[in-house]
Tab-separated table of C-alpha atoms in Angstrom:
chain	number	residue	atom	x	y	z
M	1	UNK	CA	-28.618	8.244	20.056
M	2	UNK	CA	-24.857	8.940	18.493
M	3	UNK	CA	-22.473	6.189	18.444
M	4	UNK	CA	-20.668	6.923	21.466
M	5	UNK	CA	-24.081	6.157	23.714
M	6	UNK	CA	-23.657	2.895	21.639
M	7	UNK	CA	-20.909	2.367	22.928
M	8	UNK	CA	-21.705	3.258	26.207
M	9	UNK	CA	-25.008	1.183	26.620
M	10	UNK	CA	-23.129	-2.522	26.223
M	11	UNK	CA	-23.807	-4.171	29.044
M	12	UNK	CA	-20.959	-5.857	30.625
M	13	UNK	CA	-18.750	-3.875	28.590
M	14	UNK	CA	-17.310	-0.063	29.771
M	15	UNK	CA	-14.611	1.665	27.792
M	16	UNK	CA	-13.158	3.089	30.886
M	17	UNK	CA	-12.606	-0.335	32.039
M	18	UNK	CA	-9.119	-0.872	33.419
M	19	UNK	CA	-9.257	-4.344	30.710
M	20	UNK	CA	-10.751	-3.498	27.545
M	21	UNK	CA	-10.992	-5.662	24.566
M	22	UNK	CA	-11.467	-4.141	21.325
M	23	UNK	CA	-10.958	-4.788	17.292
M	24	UNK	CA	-11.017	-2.373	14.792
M	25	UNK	CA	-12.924	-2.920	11.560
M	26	UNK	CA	-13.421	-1.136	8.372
M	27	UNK	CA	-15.609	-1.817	5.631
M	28	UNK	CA	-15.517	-0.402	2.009
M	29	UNK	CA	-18.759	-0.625	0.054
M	30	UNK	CA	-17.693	-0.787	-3.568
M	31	UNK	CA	-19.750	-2.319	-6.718
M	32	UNK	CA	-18.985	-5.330	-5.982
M	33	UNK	CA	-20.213	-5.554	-2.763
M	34	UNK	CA	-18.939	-4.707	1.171
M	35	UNK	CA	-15.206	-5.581	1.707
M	36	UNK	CA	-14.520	-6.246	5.400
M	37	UNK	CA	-11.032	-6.262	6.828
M	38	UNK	CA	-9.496	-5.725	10.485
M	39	UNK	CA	-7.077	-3.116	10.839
M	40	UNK	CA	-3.963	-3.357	12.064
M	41	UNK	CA	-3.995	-7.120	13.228
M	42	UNK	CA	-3.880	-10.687	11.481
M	43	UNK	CA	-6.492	-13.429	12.053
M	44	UNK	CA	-9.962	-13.798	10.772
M	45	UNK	CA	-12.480	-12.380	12.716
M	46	UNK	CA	-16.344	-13.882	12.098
M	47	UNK	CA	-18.632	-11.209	13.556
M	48	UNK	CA	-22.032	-11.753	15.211
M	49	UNK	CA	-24.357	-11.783	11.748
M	50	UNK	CA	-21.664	-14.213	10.721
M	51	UNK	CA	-19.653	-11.472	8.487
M	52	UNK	CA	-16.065	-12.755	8.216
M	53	UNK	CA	-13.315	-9.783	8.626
M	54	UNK	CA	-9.725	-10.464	7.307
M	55	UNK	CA	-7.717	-9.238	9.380
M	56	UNK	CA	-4.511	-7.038	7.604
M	57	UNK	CA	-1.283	-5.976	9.285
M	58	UNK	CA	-0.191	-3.775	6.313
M	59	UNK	CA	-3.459	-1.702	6.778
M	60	UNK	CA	-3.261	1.923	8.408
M	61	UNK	CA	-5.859	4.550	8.923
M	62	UNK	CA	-5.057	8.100	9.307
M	63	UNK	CA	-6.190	10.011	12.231
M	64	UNK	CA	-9.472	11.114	11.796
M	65	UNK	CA	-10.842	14.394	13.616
M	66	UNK	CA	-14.414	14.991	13.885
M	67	UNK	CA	-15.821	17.522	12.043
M	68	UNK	CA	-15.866	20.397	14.673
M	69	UNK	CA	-15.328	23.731	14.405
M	70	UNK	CA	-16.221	24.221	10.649
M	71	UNK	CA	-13.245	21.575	9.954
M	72	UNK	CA	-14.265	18.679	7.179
M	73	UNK	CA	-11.508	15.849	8.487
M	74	UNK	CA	-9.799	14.398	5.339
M	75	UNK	CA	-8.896	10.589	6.040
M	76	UNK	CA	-6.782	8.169	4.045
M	77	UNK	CA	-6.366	4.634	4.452
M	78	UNK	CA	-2.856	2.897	3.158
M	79	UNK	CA	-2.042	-0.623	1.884
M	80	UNK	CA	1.995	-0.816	1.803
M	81	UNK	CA	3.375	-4.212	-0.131
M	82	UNK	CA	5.524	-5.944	-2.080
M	83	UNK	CA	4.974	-6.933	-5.160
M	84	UNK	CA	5.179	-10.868	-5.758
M	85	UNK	CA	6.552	-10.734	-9.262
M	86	UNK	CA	5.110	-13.826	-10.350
M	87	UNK	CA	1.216	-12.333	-9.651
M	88	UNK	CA	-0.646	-9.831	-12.026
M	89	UNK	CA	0.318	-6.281	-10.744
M	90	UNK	CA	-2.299	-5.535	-7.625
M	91	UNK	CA	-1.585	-2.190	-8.044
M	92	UNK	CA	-2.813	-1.830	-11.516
M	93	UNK	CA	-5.655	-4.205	-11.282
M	94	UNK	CA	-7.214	-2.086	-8.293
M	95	UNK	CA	-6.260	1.171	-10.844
M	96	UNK	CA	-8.464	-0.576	-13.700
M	97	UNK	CA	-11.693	-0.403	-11.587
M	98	UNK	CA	-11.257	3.330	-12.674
M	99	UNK	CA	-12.315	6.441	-10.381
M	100	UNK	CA	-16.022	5.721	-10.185
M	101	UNK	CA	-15.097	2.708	-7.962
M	102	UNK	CA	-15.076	4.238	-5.345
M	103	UNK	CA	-15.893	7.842	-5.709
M	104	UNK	CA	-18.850	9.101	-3.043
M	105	UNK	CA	-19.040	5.291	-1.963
M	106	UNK	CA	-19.536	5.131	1.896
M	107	UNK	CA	-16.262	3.511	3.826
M	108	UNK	CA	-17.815	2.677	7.619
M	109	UNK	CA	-15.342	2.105	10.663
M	110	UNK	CA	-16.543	0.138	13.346
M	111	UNK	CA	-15.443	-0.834	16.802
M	112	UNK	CA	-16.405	-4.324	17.971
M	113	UNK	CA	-16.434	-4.532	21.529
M	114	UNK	CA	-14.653	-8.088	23.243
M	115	UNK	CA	-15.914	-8.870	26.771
M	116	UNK	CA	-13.777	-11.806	26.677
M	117	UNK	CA	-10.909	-13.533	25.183
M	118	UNK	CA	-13.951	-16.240	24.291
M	119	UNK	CA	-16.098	-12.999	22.259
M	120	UNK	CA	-12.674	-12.950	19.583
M	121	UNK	CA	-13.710	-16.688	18.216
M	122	UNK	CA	-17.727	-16.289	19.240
M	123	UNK	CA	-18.392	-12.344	19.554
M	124	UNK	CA	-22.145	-11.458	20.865
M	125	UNK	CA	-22.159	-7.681	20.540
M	126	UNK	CA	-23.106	-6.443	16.454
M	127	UNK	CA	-20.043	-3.908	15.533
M	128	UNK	CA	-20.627	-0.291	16.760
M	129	UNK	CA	-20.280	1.764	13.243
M	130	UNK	CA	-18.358	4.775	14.555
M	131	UNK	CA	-17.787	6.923	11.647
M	132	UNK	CA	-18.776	6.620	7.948
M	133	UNK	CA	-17.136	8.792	5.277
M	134	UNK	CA	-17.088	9.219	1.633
M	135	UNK	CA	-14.295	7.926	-0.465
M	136	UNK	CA	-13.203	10.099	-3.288
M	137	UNK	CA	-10.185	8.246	-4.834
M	138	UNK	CA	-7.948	5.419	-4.742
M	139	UNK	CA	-4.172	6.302	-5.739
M	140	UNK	CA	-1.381	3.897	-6.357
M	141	UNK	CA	2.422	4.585	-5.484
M	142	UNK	CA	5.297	2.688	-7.241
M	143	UNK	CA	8.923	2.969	-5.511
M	144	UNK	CA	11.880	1.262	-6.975
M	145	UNK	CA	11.327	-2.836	-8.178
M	146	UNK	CA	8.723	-4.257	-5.515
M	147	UNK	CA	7.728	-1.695	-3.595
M	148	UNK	CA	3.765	-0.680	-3.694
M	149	UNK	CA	1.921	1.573	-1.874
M	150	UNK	CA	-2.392	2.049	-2.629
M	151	UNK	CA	-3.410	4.668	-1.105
M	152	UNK	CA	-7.479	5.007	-0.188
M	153	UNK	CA	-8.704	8.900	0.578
M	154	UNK	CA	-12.107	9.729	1.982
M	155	UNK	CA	-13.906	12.972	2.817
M	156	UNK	CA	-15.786	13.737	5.588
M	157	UNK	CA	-19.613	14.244	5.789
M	158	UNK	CA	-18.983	17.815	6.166
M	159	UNK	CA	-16.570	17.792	3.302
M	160	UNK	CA	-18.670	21.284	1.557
M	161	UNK	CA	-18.689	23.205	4.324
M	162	UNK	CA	-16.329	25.570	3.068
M	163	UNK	CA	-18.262	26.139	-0.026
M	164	UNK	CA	-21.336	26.994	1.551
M	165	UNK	CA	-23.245	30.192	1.029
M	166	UNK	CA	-23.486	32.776	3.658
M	167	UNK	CA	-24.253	36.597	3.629
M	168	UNK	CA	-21.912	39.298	3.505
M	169	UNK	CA	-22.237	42.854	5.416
M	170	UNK	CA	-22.166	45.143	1.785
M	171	UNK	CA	-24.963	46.036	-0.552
M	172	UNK	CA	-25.488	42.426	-2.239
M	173	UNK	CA	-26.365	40.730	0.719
M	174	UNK	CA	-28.055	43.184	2.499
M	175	UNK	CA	-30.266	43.499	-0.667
M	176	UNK	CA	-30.725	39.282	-0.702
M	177	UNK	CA	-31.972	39.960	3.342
M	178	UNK	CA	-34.588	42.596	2.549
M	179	UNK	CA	-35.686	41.752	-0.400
M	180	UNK	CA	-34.691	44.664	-2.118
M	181	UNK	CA	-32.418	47.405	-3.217
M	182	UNK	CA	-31.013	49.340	-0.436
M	183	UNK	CA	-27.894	52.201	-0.109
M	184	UNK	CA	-27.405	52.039	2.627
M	185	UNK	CA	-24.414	49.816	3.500
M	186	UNK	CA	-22.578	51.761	0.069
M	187	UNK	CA	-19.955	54.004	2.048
M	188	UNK	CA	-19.808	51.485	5.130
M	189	UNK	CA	-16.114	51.388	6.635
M	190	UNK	CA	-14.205	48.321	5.343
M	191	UNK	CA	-11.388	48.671	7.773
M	192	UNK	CA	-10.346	50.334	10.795
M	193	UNK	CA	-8.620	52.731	9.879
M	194	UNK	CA	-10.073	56.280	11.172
M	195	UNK	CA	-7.898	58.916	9.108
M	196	UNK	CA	-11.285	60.855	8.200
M	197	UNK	CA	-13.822	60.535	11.160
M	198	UNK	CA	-16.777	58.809	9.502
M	199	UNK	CA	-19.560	60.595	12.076
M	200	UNK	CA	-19.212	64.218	13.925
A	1	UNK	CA	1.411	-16.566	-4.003
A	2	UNK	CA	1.122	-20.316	-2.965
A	3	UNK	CA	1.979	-20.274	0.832
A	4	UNK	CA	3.128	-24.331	1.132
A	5	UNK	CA	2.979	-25.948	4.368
A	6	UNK	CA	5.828	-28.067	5.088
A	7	UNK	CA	5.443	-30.560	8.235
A	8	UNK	CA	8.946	-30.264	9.364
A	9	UNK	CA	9.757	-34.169	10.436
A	10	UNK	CA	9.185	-34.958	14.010
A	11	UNK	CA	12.616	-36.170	14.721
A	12	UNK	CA	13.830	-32.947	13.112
A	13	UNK	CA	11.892	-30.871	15.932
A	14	UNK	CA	14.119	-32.779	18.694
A	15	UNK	CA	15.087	-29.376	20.212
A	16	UNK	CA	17.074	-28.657	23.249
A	17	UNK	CA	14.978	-25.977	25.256
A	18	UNK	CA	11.352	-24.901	24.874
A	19	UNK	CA	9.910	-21.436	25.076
A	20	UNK	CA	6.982	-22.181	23.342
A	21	UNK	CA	4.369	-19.310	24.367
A	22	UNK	CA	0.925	-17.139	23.380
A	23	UNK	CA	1.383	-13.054	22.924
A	24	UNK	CA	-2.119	-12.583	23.889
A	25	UNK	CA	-1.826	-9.052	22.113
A	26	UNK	CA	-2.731	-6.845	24.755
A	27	UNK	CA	-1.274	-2.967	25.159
A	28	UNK	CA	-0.708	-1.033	28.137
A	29	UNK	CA	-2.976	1.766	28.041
A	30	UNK	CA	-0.501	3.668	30.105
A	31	UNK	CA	-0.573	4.681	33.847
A	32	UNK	CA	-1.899	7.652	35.140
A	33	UNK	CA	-1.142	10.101	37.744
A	34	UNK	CA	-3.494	8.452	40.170
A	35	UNK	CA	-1.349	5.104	39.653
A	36	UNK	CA	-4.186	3.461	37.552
A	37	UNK	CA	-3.493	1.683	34.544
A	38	UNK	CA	-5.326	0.078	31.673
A	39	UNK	CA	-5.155	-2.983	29.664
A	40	UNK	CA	-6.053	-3.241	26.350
A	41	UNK	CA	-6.171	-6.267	23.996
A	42	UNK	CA	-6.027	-5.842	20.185
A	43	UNK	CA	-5.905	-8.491	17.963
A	44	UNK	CA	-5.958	-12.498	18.147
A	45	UNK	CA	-3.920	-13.800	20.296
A	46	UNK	CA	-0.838	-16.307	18.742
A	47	UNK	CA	1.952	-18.298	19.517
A	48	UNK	CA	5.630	-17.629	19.090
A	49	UNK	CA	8.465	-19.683	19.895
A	50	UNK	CA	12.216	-20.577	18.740
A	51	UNK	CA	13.187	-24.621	18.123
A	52	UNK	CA	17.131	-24.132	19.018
A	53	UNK	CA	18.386	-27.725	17.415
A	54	UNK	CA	21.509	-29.461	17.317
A	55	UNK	CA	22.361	-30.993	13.997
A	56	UNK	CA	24.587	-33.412	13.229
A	57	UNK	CA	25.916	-33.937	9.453
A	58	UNK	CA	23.461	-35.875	8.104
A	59	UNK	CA	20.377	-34.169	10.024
A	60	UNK	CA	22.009	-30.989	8.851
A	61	UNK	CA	21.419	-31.923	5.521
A	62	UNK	CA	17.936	-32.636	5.932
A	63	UNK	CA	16.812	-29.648	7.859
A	64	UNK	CA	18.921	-27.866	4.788
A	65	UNK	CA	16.095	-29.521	2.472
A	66	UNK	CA	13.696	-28.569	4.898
A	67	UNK	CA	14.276	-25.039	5.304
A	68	UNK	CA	15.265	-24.679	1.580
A	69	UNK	CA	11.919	-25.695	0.603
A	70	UNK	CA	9.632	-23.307	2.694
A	71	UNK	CA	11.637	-20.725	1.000
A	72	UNK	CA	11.780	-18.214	3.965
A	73	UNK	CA	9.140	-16.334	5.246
A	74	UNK	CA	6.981	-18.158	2.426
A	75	UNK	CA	6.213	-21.240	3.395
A	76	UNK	CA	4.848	-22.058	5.881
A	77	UNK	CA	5.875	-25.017	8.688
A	78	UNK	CA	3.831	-27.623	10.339
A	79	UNK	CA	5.506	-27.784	13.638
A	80	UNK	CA	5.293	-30.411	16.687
A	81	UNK	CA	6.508	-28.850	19.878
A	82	UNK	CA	7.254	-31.403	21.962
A	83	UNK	CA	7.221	-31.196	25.690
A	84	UNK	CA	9.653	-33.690	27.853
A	85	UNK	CA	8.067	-32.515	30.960
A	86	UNK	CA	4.520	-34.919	29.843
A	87	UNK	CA	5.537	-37.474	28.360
A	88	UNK	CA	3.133	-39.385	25.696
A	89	UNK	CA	2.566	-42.998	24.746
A	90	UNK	CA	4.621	-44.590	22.335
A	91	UNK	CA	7.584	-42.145	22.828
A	92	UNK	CA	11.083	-43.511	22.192
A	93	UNK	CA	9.712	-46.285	20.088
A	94	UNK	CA	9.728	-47.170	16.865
A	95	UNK	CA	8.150	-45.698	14.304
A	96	UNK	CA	6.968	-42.699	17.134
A	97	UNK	CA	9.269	-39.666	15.011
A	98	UNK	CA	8.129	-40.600	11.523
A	99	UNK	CA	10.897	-43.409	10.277
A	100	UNK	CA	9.964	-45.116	6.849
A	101	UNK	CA	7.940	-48.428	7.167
A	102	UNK	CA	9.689	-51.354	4.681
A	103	UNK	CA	7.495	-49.779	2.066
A	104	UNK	CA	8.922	-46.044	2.429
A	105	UNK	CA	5.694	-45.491	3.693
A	106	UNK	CA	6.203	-42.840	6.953
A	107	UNK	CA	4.504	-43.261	10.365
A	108	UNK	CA	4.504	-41.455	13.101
A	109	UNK	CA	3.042	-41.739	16.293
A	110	UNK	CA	-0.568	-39.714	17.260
A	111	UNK	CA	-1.838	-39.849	20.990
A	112	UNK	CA	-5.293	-37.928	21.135
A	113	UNK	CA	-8.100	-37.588	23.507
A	114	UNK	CA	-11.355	-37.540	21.768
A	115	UNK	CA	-14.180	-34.870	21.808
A	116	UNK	CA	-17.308	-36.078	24.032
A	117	UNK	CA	-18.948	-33.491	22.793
A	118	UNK	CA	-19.866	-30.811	20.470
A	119	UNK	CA	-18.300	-27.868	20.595
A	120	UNK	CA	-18.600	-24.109	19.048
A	121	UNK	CA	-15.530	-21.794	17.600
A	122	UNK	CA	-14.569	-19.767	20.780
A	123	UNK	CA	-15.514	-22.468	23.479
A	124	UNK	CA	-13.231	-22.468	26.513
A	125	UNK	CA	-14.692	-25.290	28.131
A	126	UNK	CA	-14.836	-28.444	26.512
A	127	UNK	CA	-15.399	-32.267	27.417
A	128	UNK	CA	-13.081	-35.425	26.118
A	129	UNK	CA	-13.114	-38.909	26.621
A	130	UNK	CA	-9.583	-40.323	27.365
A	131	UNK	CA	-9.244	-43.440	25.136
A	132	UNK	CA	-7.500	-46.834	26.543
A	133	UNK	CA	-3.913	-46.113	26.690
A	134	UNK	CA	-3.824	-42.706	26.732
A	135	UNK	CA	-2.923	-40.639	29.721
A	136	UNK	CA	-5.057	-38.370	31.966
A	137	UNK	CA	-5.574	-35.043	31.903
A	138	UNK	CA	-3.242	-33.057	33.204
A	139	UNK	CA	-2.861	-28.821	33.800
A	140	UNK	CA	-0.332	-26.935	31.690
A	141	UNK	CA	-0.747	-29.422	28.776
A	142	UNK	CA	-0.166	-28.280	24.950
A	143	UNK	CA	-2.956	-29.586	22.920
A	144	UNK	CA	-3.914	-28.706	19.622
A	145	UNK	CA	-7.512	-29.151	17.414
A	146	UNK	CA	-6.602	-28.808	14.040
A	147	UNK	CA	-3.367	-27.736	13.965
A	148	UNK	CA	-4.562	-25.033	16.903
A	149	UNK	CA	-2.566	-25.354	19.821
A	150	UNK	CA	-4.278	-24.093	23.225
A	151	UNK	CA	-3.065	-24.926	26.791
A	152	UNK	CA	-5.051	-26.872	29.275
A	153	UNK	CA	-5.855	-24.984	32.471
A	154	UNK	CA	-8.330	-26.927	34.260
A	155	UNK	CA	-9.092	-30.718	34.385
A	156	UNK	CA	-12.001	-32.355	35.770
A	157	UNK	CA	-13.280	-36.053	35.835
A	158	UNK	CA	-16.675	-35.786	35.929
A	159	UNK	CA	-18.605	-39.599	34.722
A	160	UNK	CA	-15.625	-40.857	32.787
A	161	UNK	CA	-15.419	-37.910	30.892
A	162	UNK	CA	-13.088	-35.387	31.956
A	163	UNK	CA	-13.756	-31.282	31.387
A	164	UNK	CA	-11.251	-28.574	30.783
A	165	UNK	CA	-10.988	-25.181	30.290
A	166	UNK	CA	-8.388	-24.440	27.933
A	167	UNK	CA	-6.334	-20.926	27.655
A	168	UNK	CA	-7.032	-20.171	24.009
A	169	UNK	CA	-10.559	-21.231	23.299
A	170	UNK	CA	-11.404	-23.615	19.828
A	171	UNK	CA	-10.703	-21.683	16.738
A	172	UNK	CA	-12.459	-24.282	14.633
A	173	UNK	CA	-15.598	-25.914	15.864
A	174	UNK	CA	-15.237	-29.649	17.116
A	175	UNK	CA	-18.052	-32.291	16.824
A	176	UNK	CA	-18.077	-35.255	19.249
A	177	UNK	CA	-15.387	-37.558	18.142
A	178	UNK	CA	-12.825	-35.287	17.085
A	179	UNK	CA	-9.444	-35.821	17.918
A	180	UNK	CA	-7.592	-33.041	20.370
A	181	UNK	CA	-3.866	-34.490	19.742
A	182	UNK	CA	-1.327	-34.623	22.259
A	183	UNK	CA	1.806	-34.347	20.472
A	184	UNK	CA	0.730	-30.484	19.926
A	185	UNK	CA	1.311	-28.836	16.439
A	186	UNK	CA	0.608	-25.285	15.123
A	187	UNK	CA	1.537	-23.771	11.744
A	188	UNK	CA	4.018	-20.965	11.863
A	189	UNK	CA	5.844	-18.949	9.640
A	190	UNK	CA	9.657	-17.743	10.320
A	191	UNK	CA	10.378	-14.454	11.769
A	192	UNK	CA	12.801	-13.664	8.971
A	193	UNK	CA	14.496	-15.064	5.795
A	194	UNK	CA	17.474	-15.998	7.767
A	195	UNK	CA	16.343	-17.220	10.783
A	196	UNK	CA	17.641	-21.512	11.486
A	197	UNK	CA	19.960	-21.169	9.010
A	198	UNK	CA	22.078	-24.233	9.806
A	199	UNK	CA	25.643	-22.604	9.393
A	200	UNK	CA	28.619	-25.258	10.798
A	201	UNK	CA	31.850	-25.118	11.640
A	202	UNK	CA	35.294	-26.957	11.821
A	203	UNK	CA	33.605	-29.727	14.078
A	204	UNK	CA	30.353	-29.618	11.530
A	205	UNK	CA	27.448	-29.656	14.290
A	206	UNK	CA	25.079	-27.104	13.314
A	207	UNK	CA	23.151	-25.610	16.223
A	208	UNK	CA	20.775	-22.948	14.502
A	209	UNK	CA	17.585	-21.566	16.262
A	210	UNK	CA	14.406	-21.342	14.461
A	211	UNK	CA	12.084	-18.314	15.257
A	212	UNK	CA	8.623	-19.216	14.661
A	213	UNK	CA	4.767	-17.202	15.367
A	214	UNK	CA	1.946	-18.536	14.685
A	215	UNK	CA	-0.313	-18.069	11.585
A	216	UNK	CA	-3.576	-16.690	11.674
A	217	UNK	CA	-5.094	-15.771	8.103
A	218	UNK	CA	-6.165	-19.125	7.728
C-alpha cells in the first residue's frame, strides 16, 4: 500500500472533498533526536501519539517531484531570519553541529488530515508520512547586518540513479553478457552516417 | 529573545468601533470549469482586530508608556476587547477598568461563568454553571479560557447548567471549576513597528489605531 492509498482509505476524510482540512508537517531526524515543525503556519499542533509540532511561518519547502522518469528530485528546505543581536549567532551554532549532522539522516514529510476544525486542537488520524528523503547538508547564508538565511538540502531515494551501471552495445559489454571474448561488435557502425555501405 | 506580555490597562482599551474577528485560515482551492470550487483550511485559525482609540493628553501619555514598552512587534499585549452590545456586571463602576485601590494596589473587574465540567483541548461543546450575579448565556458572546478567546454559538439551559458550542473549540483543557471570563482577552502582537503610534496635533487628541492578530506559538 503507497501513501497515497493512505490517504485515500481515511474514513470520513476524501481529498477531493470540496472542504478539505490539511497541515503540513516535517520532521528532521538528527542525533539528537526527531525535530517536528509545521510548515508554513504558526500555532502548536499536538498530534494523535501526543507529538507536539511547532508550527513556523519562516519555513519553506521546495517543490518536490517524484522520482519518475530516471529523475532523482533534489529538495531544499529554507529558514529565512533575522538575527536578534543580543542571542548567540543561530546561524553558526546550527554550522558547529558540523556536516555529519545531518548527512544521509532521513527528513519525513507528512500530511495530517483535519476532518474538523475540532481535529486541529484534538486530531484522531496518525500523520500520513508522504515522502522521506535523505539530507546531505545544511548551508548558512549571511546578507548584510541581520539578515540569515539556513538553508537544509536533501536527496531523493533515487539520488544514484545516474551512476548506475548498465551495458553498452561495443566489445566490453558484449564480452561482460557472454561471458567471454567476442569480435564481433569491433567494426559495428557508431553513427549514421552511410558514406561506405557497410553490407552489399 | 524575551517576548514580554504587557496587559494594556482596561480603561486604555476604551475604543470607539470593534472589528474584532477569527481568519479561520482557509484557501480557495480555485473554481473549475464545471463551476465547482474547493475549500481548503491550512493552519490554526486566529484572531485579528484594530483598537482605533481616542486619547486625550494625559491617556496619550500612558498609552505612549504602553506602547513604548512592548517595543513593537516584540512584545507582546494582553488585550480586553470589550463589547458594548453585552454588557457585563459591574461595568461603569468603580474600580471595573483597573483604578488604584488607596494602597496603589490595581483592581479590575472579572465576570466569569464557571466550567461544570471537564473538558479536553479541541472541545466545541462545553457545559458552565452561571454564578449568582452573572448574566445568562447569550449567542455571539466573546469569551475567553486562558487568555483564548472563542465565540459562543449555541446556548442551552439544560438542569441549571447551561451548554454551548463555541466557534473556536478550547485550546487548553478546562477542569470543572475553571473560569471562562466574560470581559474576553487574547494576546496579540502588532502588525508592524508603527502601528498605534499616538501622533497629535494642534488640538493634542491622539486618535491612533492599533492592529493586532492573535498569537499562537504559545
Amino acid at each position: 500500500m503507497t501513501q497515497f492509498d493512505a490517504i485515500d482509505s481515511i474514513p470520513g476524510w476524501n481529498p477531493r472533498d470540496d472542504g478539505l482540512g490539511l497541515l503540513n508537517l516535517v520532521s528532521i531526524d538528527t542525533p539528537d533526536g526527531l525535530a517536528r515543525f509545521g510548515v508554513g503556519y504558526d500555532g502548536r499542533f499536538i498530534d494523535a501519539n501526543g507529538s507536539t509540532w511547532w508550527g513556523l511561518t519562516i519555513l519553506r519547502v521546495s517543490g518536490m517531484g517524484s522520482a519518475l522518469q530516471g529523475v532523482a528530485p533534489e529538495g531544499e528546505m529554507g529558514l529565512a531570519f533575522f538575527q536578534d543581536p543580543d542571542q548567540p549567532d543561530l546561524v553558526a551554532q546550527v554550522l558547529s553541529h558540523g556536516a555529519d549532522y545531518v548527512d544521509g539522516r532521513p527528513i519525513r514529510f507528512y500530511a495530517q488530515p483535519l476532518r474538523s476544525v475540532e481535529e486541529i486542537y484534538a486530531p484522531t488520524i496518525e500523520p500520513i508520512l508522504i515522502h522521506t528523503r535523505k539530507m546531505r547538508t545544511v548551508t548558512g547564508r549571511v546578507s548584510g547586518a541581520q539578515d540569515r538565511t539556513l538553508s537544509l538540502t536533501f536527496e531523493a531515494w533515487s539520488e544514484k540513479r545516474r551512476a548506475g551501471r548498465r551495458q553498452k552495445f561495443d566489445q566490453a559489454g558484449h564480452e561482460f553478457f557472454l561471458g567471454e571474448p567476442n569480435p564481433s561488435l569491433e567494426w559495428r557502425p557508431t553513427d549514421n552516417r552511410e558514406d561506405e555501405k557497410l553490407f552489399g | 529573545m524575551a517576548r514580554d506580555i504587557i496587559t494594556i490597562p482596561p480603561d486604555l482599551c476604551r475604543v470607539t468601533a470593534f472589528d474584532w474577528d477569527i481568519d479561520w485560515r482557509t484557501q480557495p482551492g480555485g473554481e473549475t470549469t464545471a463551476g465547482n470550487s474547493q475549500i481548503y483550511q491550512q493552519g490554526f485559525p486566529r484572531w485579528f482586530g484594530n483598537l482605533p482609540l481616542v486619547l486625550t493628553p494625559s491617556l496619550i501619555l500612558r498609552w505612549r508608556a504602553v506602547r513604548a514598552h512592548a517595543r513593537g512587534r516584540l512584545g507582546l499585549y494582553k488585550v480586553t476587547m470589550p463589547d458594548w452590545l453585552i454588557g457585563v456586571p459591574g461595568e461603569g463602576q468603580p474600580w471595573y477598568d483597573g483604578q488604584p485601590w488607596g494602597n496603589d494596589e490595581f483592581w479590575e473587574s472579572n465576570p466569569l461563568w464557571l466550567f461544570a465540567a471537564n473538558a479536553p483541548r479541541g472541545s466545541s461543546t462545553i457545559r458552565v454553571t452561571v454564578p449568582e450575579g452573572m448574566p445568562a448565556p447569550q449567542q455571539g458572546r466573546i469569551v475567553s479560557h486562558n487568555d483564548w478567546p472563542t465565540i459562543i454559538t449555541s446556548v442551552a439551559e439544560i438542569s441549571a447548567q447551561w451548554e454551548l458550542t463555541i466557534a473556536r473549540p478550547l485550546i487548553e483543557a478546562a477542569v470543572s471549576g475553571d473560569p471562562l471570563s466574560l470581559r474576553p482577552t487574547g494576546i496579540f502582537e502588532a502588525i508592524s513597528d508603527g502601528t498605534g503610534n499616538p501622533a497629535y496635533d494642534l488640538d493634542r487628541v491622539a486618535r491612533p489605531v492599533m492592529e493586532f492578530r492573535e498569537y499562537l506559538n504559545r
